[in-house]
Each structure stands twice: as C-alpha cells, then as structure tokens.
Amino acid sequence: MIYSRIAGTGSYLPQKVVTNFDLEKIVDTSDEWIRSRTGIERRHVAADGETTVDLAEHAARRALEAAGLAPGDVDFIAFGTTTPDLVFPNCGVLLQQRRGCRGGPAVSVETACAGFMYALSIADKYVRCGESKRALVIGAETLSRITDWSDRATAVLFADGAGAVVLEPSATPGVLSTHLHADGQYKDMLYCAVGVSKGFTGKLAITMTGSEVFKVAVTKLGETVDEALAANGLDRSALDWLVPHQANIRIIQATARKLDIPMERVIVTVQEHGNTSAASVPLALDVAVRDGRIRRGELLLLEAFGGGFTWGSALVRY
Ligand code: COA
C-alpha cells in the first residue's frame, strides 16, 4: 500500500495590508462589527499587476524548500483557485512554466473555497496509484479582484493569499483519507454571477446570502469531519489539530463546538488574512507548522467549505 505524505508546506501573503479601519473609510462598517461577526482584523490585497500565480509561486518555492526538493522534482501540479490569471492556460501550467517543472500533468480545480481540498484529494490519488512521485498542491486566490469594494456584506470578508504543500509517496500515512462533496441546489447563496460563457460584462462581484451560508457551512463541515473520522475508525479525541477553512471565527467556533473539539486544538489565522478561499487551509497549516504547533506524527483534520456549495475534509498524519 502506498500513501502520500506531506513533505513540505509553504504560504505567501501579498505585502499590502487593508485593516478594518481602512475599510471604515470605504464602506459603512466598523472595526467592532467586523471583529465581532467575523474575527477578521486585517487582510492582504495583491498589488496592481500581482496575480494569483505570482502569489502561488512564492508559496510553492517555500513548500519545495521545506521538502528539500527542487522544482524539477515535481511531476504533478493540482492548483485550486477561483481567480485564475487567464482563462487558459490554467494556473497549474503557468506555475509549472515559472518554476521550470515542465512535462507532467498540471490541472486547475475551480471549487471556490474548497479548491485546496479538491486539489489535495486529486494529488493524493495520483501519488497513491504510483503516477506521481512528487506532487505540488496549491490553493491561491486574488479574490480582491472579484470583490465589490462598495458592498459591505462581502468587502469585509474576502482577500488574497496562497498556500502550498508537496506530497510524496510513503509506506505509512500520510493522508489517511479525503472526502469531497458538492450540492448545486445551494448555488444561489454564494456565487459570482459573471463568467466567460454567460453575461460577461467585464465587471465581477461576489453575491452572498451570509446567514444562510453560515448555517449550511456549520452543518456540512461538522458532517464531513465526522465522516473522515468514521472512515478511519477514529474518535474525535484522536485528533491533535483541526485545521479549518478560515472564513469566519464564528463558523470555526461553531464547528469546533459541534464536534466537541476545544479551541486550543484549532488552528485560527483568519484574523490575519480574512477569507482567502482556496488558500486558507494551506495557509493556516503552514503557519502552524512553521510556528511549531503542528509537529511530525500528529493527526490533523483539514476541512473547507465554499460556493456551490462544495466542501471536503482530509485526515492527515503529518
Ligand atoms: N458592517 C456593518 N454592518 C453590516 C455589515 C458590515 N460589513 N454587513 C452587514 N451588516 C448589517 C446588515 O445590513 C444587517 O443590518 P440590519 O439588521 O439593519 O438589517 C446587520 O448587519 C446584520 O446582518 P446579518 O447579515 O444578519 O449579519 P450576520 O450576523 O449574519 O453576519 C456575516 C454576517 C456575513 C458575517 C455572517 O452571516 C457570516 O459569517 N456568514 C458566512 C459567510 C461566509 O463565511 N462566507 C464564505 C463561506 S466560504
């Protein structure tokens, strides 16, 4: 039996910081409202001309360095993003060209905030079946480009960033299992109405029914965490860390409460960067690995939820 294991992690946030106080000057909101409803204190926004692949390139370099690998070692790229640089080539291919790891397959997955979970699941299967020896898994976004900065309901939430992991084969886990879901009946609760083959006007903006998203997110995330544990015959108490999607502190707390996981065992970084969509789980993972909280051998539950709705989890022995 071959498993995939995380050989290295990396992340990157663009330099420009937008605080809640900065937003107070743009829309009718307050630092107090944003903090109390979302836990967010600041977010990072890409500079003019800085793209999703630019952010991903930094995160990928750091993940490869952490794994002790060179770009040429990578033979598969799975890239989760909803804000690609181009319609095509996909972001995986653009990153491959930048990093000089040409030749292997490179795919981009467009499942909103669950993009990294989907990319991780796909890459895990490539490694498990022996088709990839070194897979680069990315979650990266420039959501600021599809945020309507005059809409206070969404402008305070979304932001930019990138995270990456390198997967390699291992005789022992590694990634124990991944669990993906989608339910298109919820498509109208969180979406970007404009696409290439529909209604293209050049203006993009996220539309969201926040309170309904909140309820479904907490339910589905709780279910998928239990699903991952049940699939491996494990109890919640076996978990060392929950690494949740960093959308909103109240969703994170509600999910942790529902699962009876103390907040001391939950990685929270949302205050630093807001909701970076597909980037948020690998960003939080990398922060906690680098600050020494997450250690080799510990059991992690990664989970994310996004527009569609799409959601998923992964149980990982780090
Ligand atoms: N600043 C100040 N007031 C705001 C505001 C803002 N940025 N955004 C909304 N409000 C106002 C509303 O207009 C409303 O005012 P009213 O009572 O006078 O009508 C009031 O705050 C409450 O709005 P509501 O939408 O009910 O707030 P909420 O408690 O549900 O919090 C969210 C809003 C968005 C923070 C919350 O619903 C949420 O976190 N949803 C999940 C969103 C998410 O994570 N999406 C991504 C998933 S991947």
PDB file of C-alpha atoms in Angstrom, residues 32-202:
ATOM      1  CA  GLU A  32     -16.021  46.411  16.112  1.00  0.00           C
ATOM      2  CA  TRP A  33     -18.701  44.952  13.778  1.00  0.00           C
ATOM      3  CA  ILE A  34     -16.158  43.126  11.606  1.00  0.00           C
ATOM      4  CA  ARG A  35     -14.227  41.715  14.568  1.00  0.00           C
ATOM      5  CA  SER A  36     -17.267  40.563  16.483  1.00  0.00           C
ATOM      6  CA  ARG A  37     -19.068  38.999  13.476  1.00  0.00           C
ATOM      7  CA  THR A  38     -16.080  37.530  11.648  1.00  0.00           C
ATOM      8  CA  GLY A  39     -12.926  37.628  13.798  1.00  0.00           C
ATOM      9  CA  ILE A  40     -11.101  39.370  10.934  1.00  0.00           C
ATOM     10  CA  GLU A  41      -8.729  42.225  11.844  1.00  0.00           C
ATOM     11  CA  ARG A  42      -6.843  42.746   8.613  1.00  0.00           C
ATOM     12  CA  ARG A  43      -6.478  41.236   5.157  1.00  0.00           C
ATOM     13  CA  HIS A  44      -3.819  41.252   2.432  1.00  0.00           C
ATOM     14  CA  VAL A  45      -4.531  42.517  -1.057  1.00  0.00           C
ATOM     15  CA  ALA A  46      -2.474  41.875  -4.191  1.00  0.00           C
ATOM     16  CA  ALA A  47      -0.727  44.871  -5.726  1.00  0.00           C
ATOM     17  CA  ASP A  48      -1.761  46.118  -9.163  1.00  0.00           C
ATOM     18  CA  GLY A  49      -0.485  43.581 -11.647  1.00  0.00           C
ATOM     19  CA  GLU A  50       0.208  40.944  -8.968  1.00  0.00           C
ATOM     20  CA  THR A  51      -1.633  37.763  -9.925  1.00  0.00           C
ATOM     21  CA  THR A  52      -2.789  34.508  -8.372  1.00  0.00           C
ATOM     22  CA  VAL A  53       0.150  32.654  -9.929  1.00  0.00           C
ATOM     23  CA  ASP A  54       2.559  35.305  -8.571  1.00  0.00           C
ATOM     24  CA  LEU A  55       1.323  34.549  -5.050  1.00  0.00           C
ATOM     25  CA  ALA A  56       1.369  30.803  -5.701  1.00  0.00           C
ATOM     26  CA  GLU A  57       4.947  30.951  -6.941  1.00  0.00           C
ATOM     27  CA  HIS A  58       6.173  32.220  -3.538  1.00  0.00           C
ATOM     28  CA  ALA A  59       4.162  29.607  -1.650  1.00  0.00           C
ATOM     29  CA  ALA A  60       5.369  26.816  -3.949  1.00  0.00           C
ATOM     30  CA  ARG A  61       9.016  27.846  -3.582  1.00  0.00           C
ATOM     31  CA  ARG A  62       8.698  27.791   0.203  1.00  0.00           C
ATOM     32  CA  ALA A  63       6.967  24.397   0.205  1.00  0.00           C
ATOM     33  CA  LEU A  64       9.632  22.896  -2.064  1.00  0.00           C
ATOM     34  CA  GLU A  65      12.418  24.342   0.116  1.00  0.00           C
ATOM     35  CA  ALA A  66      10.754  22.884   3.215  1.00  0.00           C
ATOM     36  CA  ALA A  67      10.593  19.499   1.470  1.00  0.00           C
ATOM     37  CA  GLY A  68      14.233  19.762   0.383  1.00  0.00           C
ATOM     38  CA  LEU A  69      13.206  19.437  -3.265  1.00  0.00           C
ATOM     39  CA  ALA A  70      13.938  21.298  -6.487  1.00  0.00           C
ATOM     40  CA  PRO A  71      11.224  22.449  -8.920  1.00  0.00           C
ATOM     41  CA  GLY A  72      12.433  19.845 -11.417  1.00  0.00           C
ATOM     42  CA  ASP A  73      11.424  17.102  -8.956  1.00  0.00           C
ATOM     43  CA  VAL A  74       7.726  17.989  -9.322  1.00  0.00           C
ATOM     44  CA  ASP A  75       5.838  15.690 -11.705  1.00  0.00           C
ATOM     45  CA  PHE A  76       2.231  16.727 -10.993  1.00  0.00           C
ATOM     46  CA  ILE A  77       0.523  20.005 -10.075  1.00  0.00           C
ATOM     47  CA  ALA A  78      -3.016  20.373  -8.711  1.00  0.00           C
ATOM     48  CA  PHE A  79      -3.989  24.032  -8.350  1.00  0.00           C
ATOM     49  CA  GLY A  80      -7.163  25.148  -6.562  1.00  0.00           C
ATOM     50  CA  THR A  81      -8.351  28.634  -7.493  1.00  0.00           C
ATOM     51  CA  THR A  82     -11.458  30.568  -8.477  1.00  0.00           C
ATOM     52  CA  THR A  83      -9.496  33.606  -9.606  1.00  0.00           C
ATOM     53  CA  PRO A  84      -7.183  32.318 -12.349  1.00  0.00           C
ATOM     54  CA  ASP A  85      -4.713  34.579 -14.148  1.00  0.00           C
ATOM     55  CA  LEU A  86      -6.061  33.550 -17.538  1.00  0.00           C
ATOM     56  CA  VAL A  87      -8.954  31.536 -18.951  1.00  0.00           C
ATOM     57  CA  PHE A  88      -6.197  29.290 -20.262  1.00  0.00           C
ATOM     58  CA  PRO A  89      -3.553  28.008 -19.866  1.00  0.00           C
ATOM     59  CA  ASN A  90      -4.635  27.000 -16.380  1.00  0.00           C
ATOM     60  CA  CYS A  91      -2.780  28.254 -13.303  1.00  0.00           C
ATOM     61  CA  GLY A  92      -1.071  24.889 -12.793  1.00  0.00           C
ATOM     62  CA  VAL A  93       0.507  25.149 -16.222  1.00  0.00           C
ATOM     63  CA  LEU A  94       1.505  28.790 -15.674  1.00  0.00           C
ATOM     64  CA  LEU A  95       3.135  27.866 -12.372  1.00  0.00           C
ATOM     65  CA  GLN A  96       4.871  24.905 -13.981  1.00  0.00           C
ATOM     66  CA  GLN A  97       6.372  27.193 -16.609  1.00  0.00           C
ATOM     67  CA  ARG A  98       7.536  29.700 -13.955  1.00  0.00           C
ATOM     68  CA  ARG A  99       9.106  27.085 -11.702  1.00  0.00           C
ATOM     69  CA  GLY A 100      10.641  25.130 -14.571  1.00  0.00           C
ATOM     70  CA  CYS A 101       8.996  21.809 -13.739  1.00  0.00           C
ATOM     71  CA  ARG A 102       7.661  21.036 -17.200  1.00  0.00           C
ATOM     72  CA  GLY A 103       6.253  17.853 -18.651  1.00  0.00           C
ATOM     73  CA  GLY A 104       3.997  16.305 -16.004  1.00  0.00           C
ATOM     74  CA  PRO A 105       0.256  16.972 -15.834  1.00  0.00           C
ATOM     75  CA  ALA A 106      -0.945  20.255 -14.358  1.00  0.00           C
ATOM     76  CA  VAL A 107      -4.607  20.799 -13.520  1.00  0.00           C
ATOM     77  CA  SER A 108      -6.617  23.632 -12.042  1.00  0.00           C
ATOM     78  CA  VAL A 109      -9.677  22.969  -9.856  1.00  0.00           C
ATOM     79  CA  GLU A 110     -12.398  25.571  -9.619  1.00  0.00           C
ATOM     80  CA  THR A 111     -14.359  24.728  -6.473  1.00  0.00           C
ATOM     81  CA  ALA A 112     -14.260  28.077  -4.652  1.00  0.00           C
ATOM     82  CA  CYS A 113     -13.129  27.885  -1.010  1.00  0.00           C
ATOM     83  CA  ALA A 114     -12.948  24.072  -1.198  1.00  0.00           C
ATOM     84  CA  GLY A 115     -10.394  24.322  -4.041  1.00  0.00           C
ATOM     85  CA  PHE A 116      -7.427  23.182  -1.975  1.00  0.00           C
ATOM     86  CA  MET A 117      -9.327  20.205  -0.527  1.00  0.00           C
ATOM     87  CA  TYR A 118     -10.261  19.073  -4.039  1.00  0.00           C
ATOM     88  CA  ALA A 119      -6.693  19.608  -5.307  1.00  0.00           C
ATOM     89  CA  LEU A 120      -5.275  17.691  -2.337  1.00  0.00           C
ATOM     90  CA  SER A 121      -7.655  14.788  -2.921  1.00  0.00           C
ATOM     91  CA  ILE A 122      -6.739  14.571  -6.625  1.00  0.00           C
ATOM     92  CA  ALA A 123      -2.986  14.771  -5.950  1.00  0.00           C
ATOM     93  CA  ASP A 124      -3.260  12.196  -3.157  1.00  0.00           C
ATOM     94  CA  LYS A 125      -4.804   9.746  -5.618  1.00  0.00           C
ATOM     95  CA  TYR A 126      -2.079  10.344  -8.214  1.00  0.00           C
ATOM     96  CA  VAL A 127       0.587   9.611  -5.593  1.00  0.00           C
ATOM     97  CA  ARG A 128      -1.263   6.587  -4.188  1.00  0.00           C
ATOM     98  CA  CYS A 129      -1.633   4.942  -7.567  1.00  0.00           C
ATOM     99  CA  GLY A 130       2.044   5.493  -8.318  1.00  0.00           C
ATOM    100  CA  GLU A 131       1.579   8.022 -11.130  1.00  0.00           C
ATOM    101  CA  SER A 132       3.245  10.861  -9.228  1.00  0.00           C
ATOM    102  CA  LYS A 133       6.375  10.796  -7.098  1.00  0.00           C
ATOM    103  CA  ARG A 134       6.286  14.483  -6.141  1.00  0.00           C
ATOM    104  CA  ALA A 135       3.029  16.390  -6.358  1.00  0.00           C
ATOM    105  CA  LEU A 136       2.677  20.105  -5.751  1.00  0.00           C
ATOM    106  CA  VAL A 137      -0.735  21.080  -4.357  1.00  0.00           C
ATOM    107  CA  ILE A 138      -1.687  24.752  -4.377  1.00  0.00           C
ATOM    108  CA  GLY A 139      -4.533  26.899  -3.107  1.00  0.00           C
ATOM    109  CA  ALA A 140      -4.189  30.507  -4.260  1.00  0.00           C
ATOM    110  CA  GLU A 141      -6.546  33.415  -4.861  1.00  0.00           C
ATOM    111  CA  THR A 142      -6.807  37.078  -5.716  1.00  0.00           C
ATOM    112  CA  LEU A 143     -10.396  37.401  -4.515  1.00  0.00           C
ATOM    113  CA  SER A 144      -9.916  41.159  -4.190  1.00  0.00           C
ATOM    114  CA  ARG A 145     -10.343  41.222  -7.987  1.00  0.00           C
ATOM    115  CA  ILE A 146     -13.907  39.863  -7.779  1.00  0.00           C
ATOM    116  CA  THR A 147     -14.871  41.754  -4.623  1.00  0.00           C
ATOM    117  CA  ASP A 148     -17.230  44.696  -4.917  1.00  0.00           C
ATOM    118  CA  TRP A 149     -15.464  47.128  -2.575  1.00  0.00           C
ATOM    119  CA  SER A 150     -18.660  49.162  -2.177  1.00  0.00           C
ATOM    120  CA  ASP A 151     -20.618  46.133  -0.825  1.00  0.00           C
ATOM    121  CA  ARG A 152     -20.025  45.980   2.917  1.00  0.00           C
ATOM    122  CA  ALA A 153     -21.560  42.500   3.153  1.00  0.00           C
ATOM    123  CA  THR A 154     -18.695  40.937   1.209  1.00  0.00           C
ATOM    124  CA  ALA A 155     -15.883  43.529   1.100  1.00  0.00           C
ATOM    125  CA  VAL A 156     -15.024  42.939   4.770  1.00  0.00           C
ATOM    126  CA  LEU A 157     -14.659  39.175   4.292  1.00  0.00           C
ATOM    127  CA  PHE A 158     -12.609  38.239   1.238  1.00  0.00           C
ATOM    128  CA  ALA A 159      -8.905  38.685   0.454  1.00  0.00           C
ATOM    129  CA  ASP A 160      -5.798  37.351  -1.275  1.00  0.00           C
ATOM    130  CA  GLY A 161      -3.135  34.763  -0.465  1.00  0.00           C
ATOM    131  CA  ALA A 162      -1.556  31.432  -1.368  1.00  0.00           C
ATOM    132  CA  GLY A 163      -0.632  28.169   0.306  1.00  0.00           C
ATOM    133  CA  ALA A 164       1.092  25.021  -0.920  1.00  0.00           C
ATOM    134  CA  VAL A 165       2.048  21.519   0.119  1.00  0.00           C
ATOM    135  CA  VAL A 166       4.313  18.946  -1.508  1.00  0.00           C
ATOM    136  CA  LEU A 167       3.117  15.336  -1.445  1.00  0.00           C
ATOM    137  CA  GLU A 168       5.422  12.351  -1.856  1.00  0.00           C
ATOM    138  CA  PRO A 169       4.918   8.586  -1.602  1.00  0.00           C
ATOM    139  CA  SER A 170       5.256   6.914   1.768  1.00  0.00           C
ATOM    140  CA  ALA A 171       4.869   3.389   3.115  1.00  0.00           C
ATOM    141  CA  THR A 172       2.915   4.792   6.070  1.00  0.00           C
ATOM    142  CA  PRO A 173       0.258   7.555   6.153  1.00  0.00           C
ATOM    143  CA  GLY A 174       0.361  10.478   5.386  1.00  0.00           C
ATOM    144  CA  VAL A 175      -3.012  11.315   4.045  1.00  0.00           C
ATOM    145  CA  LEU A 176      -5.353   8.723   5.546  1.00  0.00           C
ATOM    146  CA  SER A 177      -8.412   9.708   3.527  1.00  0.00           C
ATOM    147  CA  THR A 178     -10.079  12.599   1.740  1.00  0.00           C
ATOM    148  CA  HIS A 179     -13.821  13.244   1.481  1.00  0.00           C
ATOM    149  CA  LEU A 180     -15.320  15.611  -1.098  1.00  0.00           C
ATOM    150  CA  HIS A 181     -18.883  16.801  -1.630  1.00  0.00           C
ATOM    151  CA  ALA A 182     -20.902  19.237  -3.719  1.00  0.00           C
ATOM    152  CA  ASP A 183     -24.559  20.249  -3.724  1.00  0.00           C
ATOM    153  CA  GLY A 184     -25.597  22.607  -6.511  1.00  0.00           C
ATOM    154  CA  GLN A 185     -29.018  23.259  -5.009  1.00  0.00           C
ATOM    155  CA  TYR A 186     -27.276  25.963  -2.938  1.00  0.00           C
ATOM    156  CA  LYS A 187     -25.705  27.721  -5.938  1.00  0.00           C
ATOM    157  CA  ASP A 188     -27.642  30.973  -5.396  1.00  0.00           C
ATOM    158  CA  MET A 189     -26.373  31.507  -1.843  1.00  0.00           C
ATOM    159  CA  LEU A 190     -22.786  32.287  -2.792  1.00  0.00           C
ATOM    160  CA  TYR A 191     -21.685  32.931  -6.344  1.00  0.00           C
ATOM    161  CA  CYS A 192     -20.061  35.229  -8.849  1.00  0.00           C
ATOM    162  CA  ALA A 193     -22.717  35.894 -11.495  1.00  0.00           C
ATOM    163  CA  VAL A 194     -20.423  36.556 -14.406  1.00  0.00           C
ATOM    164  CA  GLY A 195     -18.451  34.031 -16.427  1.00  0.00           C
ATOM    165  CA  VAL A 196     -16.883  33.708 -19.823  1.00  0.00           C
ATOM    166  CA  SER A 197     -19.819  31.975 -21.497  1.00  0.00           C
ATOM    167  CA  LYS A 198     -22.504  33.839 -19.534  1.00  0.00           C
ATOM    168  CA  GLY A 199     -23.177  37.527 -19.042  1.00  0.00           C
ATOM    169  CA  PHE A 200     -19.615  38.710 -19.480  1.00  0.00           C
ATOM    170  CA  THR A 201     -19.540  42.453 -18.821  1.00  0.00           C
ATOM    171  CA  GLY A 202     -16.035  42.885 -17.524  1.00  0.00           C
TER     172      GLY A 202
END
